[in-house]
CSV table of C-alpha atoms and ligand atoms in Angstrom, one decimal:
chain,number,residue,atom,x,y,z
A,1,MET,CA,-6.3,43.7,-13.5
A,2,ASN,CA,-7.5,40.1,-14.0
A,3,ALA,CA,-6.8,37.9,-17.0
A,4,TYR,CA,-10.5,37.2,-17.3
A,5,TYR,CA,-13.7,39.1,-16.7
A,6,ASP,CA,-17.3,37.9,-17.1
A,7,ILE,CA,-18.1,41.3,-18.5
A,8,LEU,CA,-15.3,43.3,-20.0
A,9,ILE,CA,-16.2,47.0,-20.7
A,10,VAL,CA,-13.8,48.9,-23.0
A,11,GLY,CA,-14.0,52.6,-22.5
A,12,ALA,CA,-14.6,54.2,-19.1
A,13,GLY,CA,-16.7,57.2,-20.2
A,14,HIS,CA,-20.4,57.9,-19.7
A,15,ALA,CA,-21.6,54.7,-21.5
A,16,GLY,CA,-19.0,52.3,-20.1
A,17,ALA,CA,-19.3,53.5,-16.5
A,18,GLN,CA,-23.1,53.4,-16.7
A,19,ALA,CA,-23.1,49.8,-18.0
A,20,ALA,CA,-21.0,48.7,-15.0
A,21,ILE,CA,-23.3,50.6,-12.7
A,22,ALA,CA,-26.4,49.1,-14.3
A,23,LEU,CA,-25.1,45.6,-14.1
A,24,ARG,CA,-24.5,46.0,-10.3
A,25,GLN,CA,-27.9,47.7,-9.9
A,26,GLN,CA,-29.4,44.6,-11.5
A,27,LYS,CA,-27.6,42.4,-8.9
A,28,PHE,CA,-25.2,41.0,-11.5
A,29,GLU,CA,-22.6,39.2,-9.3
A,30,GLY,CA,-19.9,38.2,-11.9
A,31,THR,CA,-16.6,39.9,-12.4
A,32,ILE,CA,-16.6,43.3,-14.3
A,33,GLY,CA,-13.6,44.9,-15.8
A,34,LEU,CA,-13.9,48.6,-16.8
A,35,LEU,CA,-10.9,49.6,-18.9
A,36,GLY,CA,-10.3,53.1,-20.1
A,37,ASN,CA,-7.3,54.8,-21.8
A,38,GLU,CA,-7.6,58.1,-19.9
A,39,LYS,CA,-5.7,58.3,-16.7
A,40,TYR,CA,-8.8,59.5,-14.7
A,41,PRO,CA,-11.8,57.7,-13.2
A,42,PRO,CA,-15.0,58.2,-15.2
A,43,TYR,CA,-16.1,61.8,-15.3
A,44,GLU,CA,-18.8,63.9,-17.0
A,45,ARG,CA,-17.9,65.2,-20.4
A,46,PRO,CA,-20.5,68.0,-20.8
A,47,PRO,CA,-18.9,70.4,-18.2
A,48,LEU,CA,-15.7,70.3,-20.2
A,49,SER,CA,-17.0,73.0,-22.5
A,50,LYS,CA,-19.0,74.7,-19.8
A,51,GLU,CA,-18.3,74.9,-16.0
A,52,TYR,CA,-15.0,73.1,-16.0
A,53,LEU,CA,-13.5,75.3,-18.7
A,54,ALA,CA,-14.9,78.3,-17.0
A,55,GLY,CA,-13.2,77.3,-13.7
A,56,ASP,CA,-16.6,77.1,-12.0
A,57,LYS,CA,-16.4,73.4,-11.2
A,58,PRO,CA,-13.3,71.5,-10.0
A,59,PHE,CA,-12.6,68.0,-11.5
A,60,GLU,CA,-13.8,66.3,-8.3
A,61,ARG,CA,-17.2,67.7,-8.9
A,62,ILE,CA,-17.5,66.3,-12.3
A,63,LEU,CA,-16.6,62.7,-11.5
A,64,LEU,CA,-19.5,60.4,-12.4
A,65,ARG,CA,-19.1,58.6,-9.0
A,66,PRO,CA,-16.7,59.2,-6.1
A,67,GLU,CA,-13.3,57.5,-6.7
A,68,SER,CA,-14.0,54.8,-4.1
A,69,PHE,CA,-17.3,53.8,-5.7
A,70,TRP,CA,-15.8,51.3,-8.2
A,71,ALA,CA,-13.9,49.2,-5.8
A,72,GLU,CA,-16.8,49.2,-3.3
A,73,ARG,CA,-19.0,47.8,-6.1
A,74,ASN,CA,-16.4,45.2,-7.0
A,75,ILE,CA,-15.9,46.8,-10.4
A,76,ASP,CA,-12.3,46.5,-11.5
A,77,LEU,CA,-11.6,50.0,-12.9
A,78,VAL,CA,-8.3,50.0,-14.9
A,79,THR,CA,-7.3,53.5,-16.1
A,80,GLY,CA,-4.5,54.4,-18.6
A,81,CYS,CA,-4.9,51.3,-20.7
A,82,ARG,CA,-5.9,51.1,-24.4
A,83,VAL,CA,-7.4,48.1,-26.1
A,84,SER,CA,-5.8,47.7,-29.5
A,85,LYS,CA,-7.2,44.3,-30.7
A,86,VAL,CA,-10.3,42.2,-30.3
A,87,ASP,CA,-10.4,38.5,-31.0
A,88,PRO,CA,-14.1,37.6,-31.0
A,89,MET,CA,-13.4,33.8,-31.6
A,90,ASP,CA,-11.0,33.6,-28.8
A,91,LYS,CA,-13.1,36.0,-26.7
A,92,SER,CA,-10.1,38.1,-25.7
A,93,VAL,CA,-8.7,41.6,-26.2
A,94,THR,CA,-5.1,42.7,-26.4
A,95,LEU,CA,-3.9,45.9,-24.8
A,96,SER,CA,-1.3,48.2,-26.3
A,97,SER,CA,1.0,46.8,-23.6
A,98,ASP,CA,0.5,43.4,-25.3
A,99,GLU,CA,-1.3,42.0,-22.3
A,100,GLN,CA,-4.4,39.8,-23.1
A,101,ILE,CA,-7.7,39.8,-21.2
A,102,SER,CA,-10.4,37.2,-21.9
A,103,PHE,CA,-14.1,37.8,-21.4
A,104,ASP,CA,-17.4,36.1,-21.6
A,105,LYS,CA,-19.2,39.3,-22.8
A,106,LEU,CA,-17.6,42.4,-24.2
A,107,ILE,CA,-19.1,45.9,-24.1
A,108,TRP,CA,-17.4,48.3,-26.5
A,109,ALA,CA,-18.0,51.9,-25.2
A,110,THR,CA,-15.1,53.9,-26.7
A,111,GLY,CA,-16.8,57.1,-27.8
A,112,GLY,CA,-14.9,59.0,-30.5
A,113,SER,CA,-11.8,61.0,-31.1
A,114,PRO,CA,-12.1,64.6,-32.1
A,115,ARG,CA,-12.0,65.2,-35.8
A,116,MET,CA,-9.1,67.6,-36.5
A,117,LEU,CA,-8.1,69.7,-39.5
A,118,ASP,CA,-5.5,68.5,-42.0
A,119,CYS,CA,-4.1,71.6,-43.7
A,120,PRO,CA,-0.8,73.6,-43.6
A,121,GLY,CA,0.1,74.4,-40.1
A,122,SER,CA,-2.6,72.2,-38.5
A,123,GLN,CA,0.0,70.4,-36.3
A,124,ALA,CA,0.7,73.6,-34.4
A,125,ARG,CA,0.8,73.1,-30.6
A,126,ASN,CA,-1.8,75.8,-29.8
A,127,ILE,CA,-4.6,74.0,-31.8
A,128,HIS,CA,-6.8,72.3,-29.4
A,129,ALA,CA,-9.7,69.8,-29.2
A,130,VAL,CA,-12.3,69.8,-26.5
A,131,ARG,CA,-13.0,66.1,-25.9
A,132,SER,CA,-11.2,65.1,-22.7
A,133,ARG,CA,-10.0,66.5,-19.4
A,134,ALA,CA,-6.5,66.5,-20.8
A,135,ASP,CA,-7.6,68.6,-23.7
A,136,VAL,CA,-9.3,71.2,-21.5
A,137,ASP,CA,-6.5,71.3,-19.0
A,138,LYS,CA,-4.1,72.2,-21.8
A,139,ILE,CA,-6.5,75.0,-22.8
A,140,ILE,CA,-6.8,76.3,-19.3
A,141,ALA,CA,-3.1,76.3,-18.8
A,142,ALA,CA,-2.5,78.3,-21.9
A,143,LEU,CA,-5.3,80.8,-21.3
A,144,PRO,CA,-3.4,83.5,-19.3
A,145,LYS,CA,-1.2,84.3,-22.3
A,146,VAL,CA,-4.1,84.2,-24.8
A,147,GLU,CA,-5.9,87.2,-26.2
A,148,ASN,CA,-7.4,86.1,-29.5
A,149,VAL,CA,-9.1,82.7,-29.9
A,150,VAL,CA,-10.5,81.3,-33.1
A,151,VAL,CA,-13.0,78.6,-32.7
A,152,VAL,CA,-13.4,76.4,-35.8
A,153,GLY,CA,-16.9,74.9,-36.0
A,154,GLY,CA,-20.2,76.5,-35.0
A,155,GLY,CA,-21.7,73.4,-33.4
A,156,TYR,CA,-22.7,73.1,-29.7
A,157,ILE,CA,-19.2,72.4,-28.4
A,158,GLY,CA,-17.6,75.3,-30.4
A,159,LEU,CA,-20.3,77.7,-29.3
A,160,GLU,CA,-20.2,76.7,-25.7
A,161,ALA,CA,-16.4,77.1,-25.6
A,162,SER,CA,-16.8,80.5,-27.3
A,163,ALA,CA,-19.4,81.6,-24.7
A,164,VAL,CA,-17.1,80.6,-21.8
A,165,LEU,CA,-13.9,82.1,-23.3
A,166,THR,CA,-15.7,85.4,-24.1
A,167,LYS,CA,-16.9,85.5,-20.5
A,168,LEU,CA,-13.3,85.0,-19.5
A,169,GLY,CA,-12.4,88.2,-21.4
A,170,LYS,CA,-10.9,86.6,-24.6
A,171,LYS,CA,-11.6,88.0,-28.1
A,172,VAL,CA,-13.3,85.1,-29.8
A,173,THR,CA,-14.1,84.5,-33.5
A,174,VAL,CA,-16.2,81.5,-34.6
A,175,VAL,CA,-15.4,80.2,-38.1
A,176,GLU,CA,-18.2,78.1,-39.6
A,177,SER,CA,-18.1,76.6,-43.1
A,178,LEU,CA,-21.9,76.5,-43.6
A,179,ASP,CA,-24.2,79.5,-43.8
A,180,ARG,CA,-25.4,79.3,-40.2
A,181,VAL,CA,-24.3,78.0,-36.8
A,182,LEU,CA,-25.9,74.8,-35.5
A,183,SER,CA,-27.0,73.9,-39.0
A,184,ARG,CA,-26.6,70.2,-38.6
A,185,VAL,CA,-28.8,70.0,-35.5
A,186,ALA,CA,-31.3,72.8,-35.5
A,187,GLY,CA,-33.6,74.9,-37.7
A,188,GLU,CA,-32.9,78.4,-38.9
A,189,PRO,CA,-34.7,80.3,-36.1
A,190,LEU,CA,-32.5,78.7,-33.5
A,191,SER,CA,-29.3,79.2,-35.5
A,192,ARG,CA,-30.0,82.9,-36.1
A,193,PHE,CA,-30.9,83.4,-32.4
A,194,TYR,CA,-27.6,81.9,-31.2
A,195,GLU,CA,-25.6,83.8,-33.9
A,196,ASP,CA,-27.2,87.1,-32.7
A,197,GLU,CA,-26.5,86.2,-29.0
A,198,HIS,CA,-22.8,85.5,-29.7
A,199,ARG,CA,-22.4,88.6,-31.8
A,200,SER,CA,-24.1,90.7,-29.1
A,201,HIS,CA,-21.6,89.4,-26.6
A,202,GLY,CA,-18.7,90.5,-28.9
A,203,VAL,CA,-18.0,87.2,-30.6
A,204,GLY,CA,-17.1,87.4,-34.3
A,205,VAL,CA,-19.1,84.9,-36.3
A,206,GLU,CA,-17.7,84.1,-39.8
A,207,LEU,CA,-20.2,82.1,-41.8
A,208,ASN,CA,-19.5,80.3,-45.1
A,209,ALA,CA,-15.8,80.5,-44.1
A,210,THR,CA,-13.4,77.7,-44.7
A,211,VAL,CA,-10.0,77.3,-43.0
A,212,GLU,CA,-7.2,77.0,-45.6
A,213,GLY,CA,-4.4,76.7,-43.1
A,214,PHE,CA,-2.5,78.4,-40.3
A,215,GLU,CA,0.4,80.9,-40.2
A,216,THR,CA,2.9,79.5,-37.7
A,217,ASN,CA,6.0,81.0,-36.1
A,218,ASP,CA,9.5,79.4,-35.7
A,219,ASP,CA,8.3,77.7,-32.5
A,220,GLY,CA,5.6,75.8,-34.3
A,221,ILE,CA,2.9,78.0,-32.8
A,222,ALA,CA,0.0,79.2,-35.0
A,223,THR,CA,-0.3,83.0,-35.0
A,224,ALA,CA,-3.2,83.3,-37.5
A,225,VAL,CA,-5.9,81.4,-39.3
A,226,LYS,CA,-6.0,81.7,-43.1
A,227,LEU,CA,-9.5,81.7,-44.5
A,228,GLY,CA,-10.5,80.5,-48.0
A,229,ASP,CA,-11.4,84.0,-49.1
A,230,GLY,CA,-7.8,85.1,-48.4
A,231,ARG,CA,-8.3,86.9,-45.1
A,232,THR,CA,-6.4,86.0,-42.0
A,233,LEU,CA,-7.6,86.0,-38.4
A,234,PRO,CA,-5.0,86.6,-35.7
A,235,ALA,CA,-5.1,83.8,-33.1
A,236,ASP,CA,-3.1,82.9,-30.1
A,237,MET,CA,-5.2,79.8,-29.6
A,238,ILE,CA,-7.4,77.7,-31.9
A,239,ILE,CA,-10.1,75.4,-30.8
A,240,VAL,CA,-11.4,72.9,-33.2
A,241,GLY,CA,-15.0,71.6,-32.7
A,242,ILE,CA,-15.9,69.9,-35.9
A,243,GLY,CA,-17.2,66.6,-34.6
A,244,ILE,CA,-15.8,63.2,-33.8
A,245,ILE,CA,-14.7,60.0,-35.5
A,246,PRO,CA,-16.1,57.0,-33.7
A,247,GLU,CA,-13.4,54.9,-32.0
A,248,THR,CA,-14.2,51.6,-33.6
A,249,GLY,CA,-10.9,50.4,-35.2
A,250,PRO,CA,-10.3,47.2,-33.3
A,251,LEU,CA,-13.9,46.1,-33.6
A,252,VAL,CA,-14.0,46.8,-37.3
A,253,ALA,CA,-10.7,44.9,-37.7
A,254,ALA,CA,-12.4,42.0,-35.8
A,255,GLY,CA,-15.1,41.9,-38.4
A,256,ALA,CA,-18.0,43.8,-36.8
A,257,VAL,CA,-20.4,45.3,-39.3
A,258,ALA,CA,-19.8,49.0,-39.2
A,259,GLY,CA,-20.2,52.2,-41.2
A,260,ASN,CA,-20.6,55.5,-39.3
A,261,GLY,CA,-19.9,53.7,-36.0
A,262,VAL,CA,-20.4,50.0,-35.1
A,263,ASP,CA,-23.9,48.8,-36.1
A,264,VAL,CA,-26.0,47.5,-33.2
A,265,ASP,CA,-29.5,46.0,-33.0
A,266,GLN,CA,-32.2,47.2,-30.5
A,267,HIS,CA,-30.4,45.3,-27.7
A,268,CYS,CA,-27.1,47.0,-28.5
A,269,ARG,CA,-25.6,43.8,-29.8
A,270,THR,CA,-23.1,44.1,-32.6
A,271,SER,CA,-22.8,41.5,-35.4
A,272,LEU,CA,-20.1,39.7,-33.3
A,273,ASP,CA,-21.4,37.1,-30.8
A,274,ASP,CA,-21.3,38.3,-27.2
A,275,VAL,CA,-20.0,41.8,-28.2
A,276,TYR,CA,-22.1,44.8,-27.5
A,277,ALA,CA,-21.5,48.5,-28.5
A,278,ILE,CA,-23.0,51.5,-26.7
A,279,GLY,CA,-22.8,55.3,-26.7
A,280,ASP,CA,-21.2,57.6,-29.2
A,281,CYS,CA,-19.6,54.8,-31.2
A,282,ALA,CA,-22.8,52.8,-31.7
A,283,ALA,CA,-25.0,53.2,-34.8
A,284,HIS,CA,-28.5,52.1,-34.2
A,285,SER,CA,-31.9,52.3,-35.9
A,286,ASN,CA,-33.8,55.1,-34.1
A,287,ARG,CA,-37.5,55.5,-34.4
A,288,TYR,CA,-37.3,59.2,-33.7
A,289,ALA,CA,-35.1,59.5,-36.8
A,290,GLY,CA,-37.7,57.6,-38.9
A,291,GLY,CA,-35.8,54.3,-38.3
A,292,ALA,CA,-32.6,55.6,-39.8
A,293,LEU,CA,-29.3,54.1,-38.6
A,294,ILE,CA,-27.7,57.0,-36.6
A,295,ARG,CA,-25.2,57.6,-33.9
A,296,LEU,CA,-26.3,59.9,-31.1
A,297,GLU,CA,-23.7,61.9,-29.2
A,298,SER,CA,-25.5,62.5,-26.0
A,299,VAL,CA,-25.4,61.6,-22.3
A,300,GLN,CA,-29.0,60.3,-22.7
A,301,ASN,CA,-28.0,57.9,-25.4
A,302,ALA,CA,-24.9,56.7,-23.6
A,303,ASN,CA,-26.8,56.0,-20.4
A,304,ASP,CA,-29.9,54.5,-21.9
A,305,GLN,CA,-27.9,52.2,-24.3
A,306,ALA,CA,-25.8,51.1,-21.3
A,307,LYS,CA,-28.9,50.1,-19.4
A,308,VAL,CA,-30.2,48.1,-22.4
A,309,ALA,CA,-27.0,46.2,-22.8
A,310,ALA,CA,-26.8,45.5,-19.1
A,311,LEU,CA,-30.4,44.2,-19.1
A,312,ASP,CA,-29.8,42.1,-22.2
A,313,ILE,CA,-26.7,40.5,-20.6
A,314,ILE,CA,-28.6,39.4,-17.5
A,315,GLY,CA,-31.4,38.0,-19.7
A,316,GLU,CA,-34.1,40.7,-19.2
A,317,ASP,CA,-36.2,41.6,-22.3
A,318,CYS,CA,-35.4,45.2,-23.1
A,319,SER,CA,-35.0,47.2,-26.3
A,320,TYR,CA,-33.6,50.6,-26.9
A,321,ASP,CA,-36.4,53.0,-27.7
A,322,SER,CA,-35.7,56.1,-25.7
A,323,VAL,CA,-36.7,59.6,-26.8
A,324,PRO,CA,-33.5,61.6,-27.5
A,325,TRP,CA,-32.8,64.6,-25.4
A,326,PHE,CA,-29.9,67.0,-25.0
A,327,TRP,CA,-29.0,70.3,-23.5
A,328,SER,CA,-26.5,73.1,-24.1
A,329,ASN,CA,-25.6,76.1,-21.9
A,330,GLN,CA,-24.3,79.2,-23.5
A,331,PHE,CA,-24.1,82.5,-21.6
A,332,ASP,CA,-27.2,82.6,-19.4
A,333,LEU,CA,-29.2,80.5,-22.0
A,334,LYS,CA,-30.3,77.0,-21.2
A,335,LEU,CA,-31.2,75.1,-24.4
A,336,GLN,CA,-33.1,71.8,-23.9
A,337,THR,CA,-33.9,69.7,-26.9
A,338,VAL,CA,-36.1,66.6,-27.3
A,339,GLY,CA,-36.6,64.5,-30.4
A,340,ILE,CA,-34.6,64.7,-33.6
A,341,SER,CA,-35.4,67.6,-35.8
A,342,ALA,CA,-33.4,66.4,-38.9
A,343,GLY,CA,-35.8,65.9,-41.8
A,344,PHE,CA,-38.5,68.3,-40.5
A,345,ASP,CA,-40.8,69.8,-43.2
A,346,ASP,CA,-42.2,72.6,-41.0
A,347,ALA,CA,-41.3,74.5,-37.9
A,348,VAL,CA,-43.1,77.0,-35.7
A,349,VAL,CA,-41.7,79.4,-33.1
A,350,ARG,CA,-43.5,79.6,-29.8
A,351,GLY,CA,-42.7,82.8,-27.9
A,352,ASP,CA,-40.5,85.7,-28.9
A,353,PRO,CA,-36.7,85.1,-29.3
A,354,LYS,CA,-36.3,88.8,-28.3
A,355,ASN,CA,-37.5,87.8,-24.8
A,356,ARG,CA,-34.8,85.1,-24.7
A,357,SER,CA,-37.4,82.5,-23.8
A,358,PHE,CA,-39.0,80.6,-26.7
A,359,SER,CA,-39.3,77.2,-28.4
A,360,VAL,CA,-38.9,76.0,-31.9
A,361,ILE,CA,-41.2,73.1,-32.6
A,362,TYR,CA,-40.5,70.9,-35.6
A,363,PHE,CA,-43.0,68.9,-37.6
A,364,ARG,CA,-42.9,66.1,-40.2
A,365,ASP,CA,-46.1,65.3,-42.0
A,366,ASP,CA,-47.8,67.6,-39.5
A,367,LYS,CA,-46.7,65.6,-36.5
A,368,VAL,CA,-44.4,67.0,-33.9
A,369,ILE,CA,-40.9,65.4,-34.1
A,370,ALA,CA,-38.8,67.6,-31.9
A,371,LEU,CA,-38.6,70.8,-29.8
A,372,ASP,CA,-35.7,73.1,-29.1
A,373,CYS,CA,-36.5,75.1,-26.0
A,374,VAL,CA,-34.5,78.1,-24.9
A,375,ASN,CA,-35.0,79.1,-21.3
A,376,ALA,CA,-38.4,77.4,-21.6
A,377,THR,CA,-38.3,74.3,-19.4
A,378,LYS,CA,-42.0,74.0,-19.2
A,379,ASP,CA,-42.3,73.6,-23.0
A,380,TYR,CA,-39.5,71.1,-22.9
A,381,VAL,CA,-41.1,69.0,-20.2
A,382,GLN,CA,-44.6,69.1,-21.8
A,383,GLY,CA,-43.2,68.7,-25.3
A,384,ARG,CA,-41.6,65.3,-24.4
A,385,LYS,CA,-45.0,63.6,-24.4
A,386,VAL,CA,-45.9,65.2,-27.7
A,387,VAL,CA,-42.7,63.9,-29.3
A,388,VAL,CA,-43.1,60.4,-27.9
A,389,GLY,CA,-46.7,60.3,-29.1
A,390,ALA,CA,-45.8,62.0,-32.5
A,391,LEU,CA,-48.9,64.2,-31.9
A,392,ALA,CA,-50.3,66.4,-34.7
A,393,LEU,CA,-50.8,69.6,-32.6
A,394,ASP,CA,-52.8,72.6,-33.8
A,395,LYS,CA,-50.1,75.0,-34.9
A,396,GLU,CA,-52.2,78.1,-34.3
A,397,GLU,CA,-52.8,77.1,-30.7
A,398,LEU,CA,-49.2,76.1,-30.3
A,399,VAL,CA,-47.8,79.6,-31.0
A,400,ASN,CA,-50.1,81.0,-28.4
A,401,THR,CA,-48.0,81.0,-25.2
A,402,ASP,CA,-51.1,81.6,-23.1
A,403,ILE,CA,-52.0,78.0,-23.9
A,404,PRO,CA,-49.6,75.4,-22.2
A,405,ILE,CA,-48.4,72.8,-24.7
A,406,LYS,CA,-50.2,70.1,-22.8
A,407,GLU,CA,-53.5,71.8,-23.4
A,408,VAL,CA,-52.9,72.4,-27.2
A,409,GLY,CA,-55.5,70.6,-29.3
A,410,VAL,CA,-54.6,67.7,-31.5
A,411,ILE,CA,-55.9,67.9,-35.1
B,501,FAD,P1,-17.0,58.9,-23.9
B,501,FAD,O1,-17.6,59.6,-22.8
B,501,FAD,O2,-16.1,59.7,-24.9
B,501,FAD,O3,-16.1,57.7,-23.3
B,501,FAD,C1,-15.3,56.9,-24.1
B,501,FAD,C2,-14.0,56.5,-23.4
B,501,FAD,O4,-13.4,55.4,-24.0
B,501,FAD,C3,-13.0,57.7,-23.4
B,501,FAD,O5,-12.5,57.9,-22.1
B,501,FAD,C4,-11.9,57.2,-24.3
B,501,FAD,O6,-10.7,57.7,-24.0
B,501,FAD,C5,-12.0,55.7,-24.1
B,501,FAD,N1,-11.4,54.9,-25.1
B,501,FAD,C6,-11.5,55.1,-26.5
B,501,FAD,N2,-10.8,54.1,-27.1
B,501,FAD,C7,-10.4,53.3,-26.2
B,501,FAD,C8,-9.6,52.1,-26.3
B,501,FAD,N3,-9.3,51.5,-27.5
B,501,FAD,N4,-9.3,51.4,-25.2
B,501,FAD,C9,-9.7,51.9,-23.9
B,501,FAD,N5,-10.4,53.1,-23.8
B,501,FAD,C10,-10.7,53.7,-24.9
B,501,FAD,N6,-24.0,65.5,-24.3
B,501,FAD,C11,-25.1,66.0,-23.7
B,501,FAD,O7,-26.1,65.2,-23.7
B,501,FAD,N7,-25.2,67.3,-23.3
B,501,FAD,C12,-24.2,68.1,-23.3
B,501,FAD,O8,-24.3,69.3,-22.9
B,501,FAD,C13,-22.9,67.6,-23.9
B,501,FAD,N8,-21.9,68.4,-23.9
B,501,FAD,C14,-20.7,67.9,-24.3
B,501,FAD,C15,-19.5,68.7,-24.2
B,501,FAD,C16,-18.3,68.2,-24.6
B,501,FAD,C17,-17.1,69.1,-24.5
B,501,FAD,C18,-18.2,66.9,-25.1
B,501,FAD,C19,-16.9,66.3,-25.5
B,501,FAD,C20,-19.3,66.1,-25.2
B,501,FAD,C21,-20.6,66.6,-24.8
B,501,FAD,N9,-21.7,65.8,-24.8
B,501,FAD,C22,-22.9,66.3,-24.3
B,501,FAD,C23,-21.7,64.5,-25.4
B,501,FAD,C24,-21.5,63.4,-24.3
B,501,FAD,O9,-20.5,63.8,-23.4
B,501,FAD,C25,-21.1,62.1,-25.0
B,501,FAD,O10,-22.2,61.8,-25.9
B,501,FAD,C26,-20.8,61.0,-24.1
B,501,FAD,O11,-19.7,61.3,-23.3
B,501,FAD,C27,-20.7,59.7,-24.8
B,501,FAD,O12,-20.3,58.7,-23.9
B,501,FAD,P2,-19.4,57.5,-24.4
B,501,FAD,O13,-19.1,56.6,-23.2
B,501,FAD,O14,-20.0,56.9,-25.6
B,501,FAD,O15,-18.0,58.2,-24.9
């Protein structure tokens, strides 16, 4: 590790790794330090709740690049080190080991830490998050002795974990505090479809259900989840998937403007000179959300913001304006989404959910703003252009699956 880097990247996840890669792809020849507090080289996070948890992909196959890549590109990857302080005037960071590293430009790419529950029994050792390889390795190691799993949170990560664990023969119950799963990210038809799918695979789905606490034994192990309505669910393992808290502490302490994440402009610059923020921790104004300041938690956003920051650093004119996209695999269902459905005022379903291949198309002011496509890749591919163009498609034609989306008339 050097005492100075031209570009210092903090956080060696999707965004940080991609920023280093993009800088070298742009022929940037200065020194690059890529610091991460996990002990592994950069790896893909999505398989953690999918193929890696299922045991279908070993860790080597989810590395973002082969281990030798970083040194070959003259990128100084330093694992197992946490940045605890940023001094923007001095242009330096301090590690938790007290070492100091100076920089010319800093890219903050620290993602988020899993939000956990704070209630009686919530410190039990068998309550797990699904954010890092270490989290999932703990789950995998414990699984042989587990029969009943309670998954708290019916979002994508909770549902993906639930699908995998059900397939592995565990008895899974999903506990969701709202009245439907995926309620923060999708419309009712998609929520009900996934609820039915999980139920039909034997998953218990408890809606409008709050967790009041955990019953624990003398060894500090949770044995049951206590719900707000007085019921208890037996559990040998609890998985909590209720979102993340952006890891922005040192930047906020350094004076960066922040709210829900560090605020960045369209070049991914923070309010601090020569300090960028990208990925899950960065709040940006997104035109697909009507210009609202949002954080996107997706590989698309991490990669695209990384490229924008890299281009801005080398002096290329580039703004972040990418169309958001995302995917989720549950059972044999591949969901692909494009756009942001929040704030929709109408939605149509194209295809029959009973056939397990359909799309939900979201409108605002009669213009298409997003699509959720289940086993319907053609709709997803053709729908991208519709979202980018905010086209006002004819809804009657749109629900006719004989007409490809690209041939649906604009009104
Ligand atoms: P991360 O990848 O989280 O990387 C941040 C890194 O910074 C971490 O290694 C962290 O340990 C490190 N760090 C934090 N603080 C410090 C510090 N102070 N000093 C040093 N290092 C620090 N997205 C999709 O598009 N599709 C999916 O199907 C999908 N599935 C997912 C499944 C799971 C289980 C998870 C957890 C995420 C999934 N995502 C998915 C989201 C996607 O993985 C994230 O949006 C993406 O990883 C964000 O990249 P990032 O670099 O901002 O953060």
